[in-house]
Coordinates of C-alpha atoms in Angstrom, one line a residue:
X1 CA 31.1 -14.4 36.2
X2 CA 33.3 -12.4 34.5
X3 CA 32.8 -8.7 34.5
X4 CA 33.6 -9.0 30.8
X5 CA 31.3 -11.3 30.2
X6 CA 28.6 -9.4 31.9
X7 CA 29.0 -6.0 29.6
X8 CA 28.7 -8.3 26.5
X9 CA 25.2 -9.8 27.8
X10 CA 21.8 -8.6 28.7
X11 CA 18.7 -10.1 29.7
X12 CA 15.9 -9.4 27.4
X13 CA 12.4 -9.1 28.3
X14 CA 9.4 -9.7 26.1
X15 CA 5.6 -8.8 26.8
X16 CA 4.8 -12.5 27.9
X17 CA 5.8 -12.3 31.2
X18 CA 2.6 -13.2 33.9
X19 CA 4.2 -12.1 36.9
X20 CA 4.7 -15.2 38.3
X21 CA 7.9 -14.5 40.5
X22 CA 9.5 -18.1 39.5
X23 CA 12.6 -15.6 38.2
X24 CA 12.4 -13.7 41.5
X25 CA 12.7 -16.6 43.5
X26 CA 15.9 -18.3 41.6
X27 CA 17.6 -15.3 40.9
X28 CA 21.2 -16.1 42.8
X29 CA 21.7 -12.1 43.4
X30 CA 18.1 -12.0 45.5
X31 CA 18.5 -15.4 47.0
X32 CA 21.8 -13.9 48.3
X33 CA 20.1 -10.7 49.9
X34 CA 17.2 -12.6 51.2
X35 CA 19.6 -14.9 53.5
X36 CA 20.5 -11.3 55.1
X37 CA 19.7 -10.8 58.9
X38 CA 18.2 -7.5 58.3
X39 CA 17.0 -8.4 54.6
X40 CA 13.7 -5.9 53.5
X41 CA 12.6 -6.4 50.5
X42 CA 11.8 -2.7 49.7
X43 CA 15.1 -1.6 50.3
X44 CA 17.1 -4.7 49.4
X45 CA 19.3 -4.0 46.3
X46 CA 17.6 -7.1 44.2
X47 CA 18.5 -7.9 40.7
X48 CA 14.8 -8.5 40.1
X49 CA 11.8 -7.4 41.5
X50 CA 7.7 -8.1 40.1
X51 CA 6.0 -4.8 40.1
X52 CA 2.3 -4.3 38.9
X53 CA 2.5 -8.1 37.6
X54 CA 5.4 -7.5 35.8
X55 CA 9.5 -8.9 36.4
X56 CA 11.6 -5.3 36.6
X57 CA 15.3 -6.6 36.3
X58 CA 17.8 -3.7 37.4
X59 CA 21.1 -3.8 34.7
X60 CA 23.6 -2.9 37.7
X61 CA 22.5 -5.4 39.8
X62 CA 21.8 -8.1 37.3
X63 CA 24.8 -10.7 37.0
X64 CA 23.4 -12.2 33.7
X65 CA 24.0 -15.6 34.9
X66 CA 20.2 -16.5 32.7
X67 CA 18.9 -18.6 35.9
X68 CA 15.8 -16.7 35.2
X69 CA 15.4 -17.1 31.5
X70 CA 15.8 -20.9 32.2
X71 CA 13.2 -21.0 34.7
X72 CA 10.2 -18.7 33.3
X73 CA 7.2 -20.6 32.4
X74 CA 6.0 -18.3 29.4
X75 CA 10.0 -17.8 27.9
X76 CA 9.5 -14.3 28.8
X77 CA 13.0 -13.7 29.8
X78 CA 16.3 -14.0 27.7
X79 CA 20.0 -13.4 27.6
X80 CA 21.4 -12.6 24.9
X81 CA 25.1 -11.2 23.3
X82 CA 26.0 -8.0 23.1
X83 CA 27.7 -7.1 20.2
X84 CA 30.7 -4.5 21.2
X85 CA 30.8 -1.0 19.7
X86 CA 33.7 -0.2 17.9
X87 CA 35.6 2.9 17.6

């Protein structure tokens, strides 16, 4: 993906999320860190991470591909556009 494409999306959370991990799991950022040799999960630099029963998604990491917001069970989990500031 495009790192234009990337500024002009974001992946919007609502309060429906259960914690599940499905999002964890088929994120292509984490998959890709967890294939590592020396992979640890508290260290790794993951795109998404379930803390306290909750998905955390980290905007620098995140690639805003929406594998996750396809995959949630509950629709917790959405990308949408950006609208650019302008000057």
């Amino acid at each position: 993906m495009a790192k234009a494409d990337k500024k002009n999306k974001k992946i919007v959370q609502s309060e429906k999320c259960i914690g599940c991990g499905i999002c964890y799991s088929v994120c292509p950022v984490n998959a890709k860190a967890m294939k590592s040799d020396d992979f640890d999960p508290e260290t790794a630099e993951l795109a998404l991470r379930i803390i306290d029963g909750m998905a955390i998604i980290d905007d620098e990491i995140c690639i805003r591909c929406g594998a996750c917001s396809k995959n949630c069970p509950v629709e917790s989990l959405s990308v949408v556009e950006v609208e650019a500031a302008t000057a």
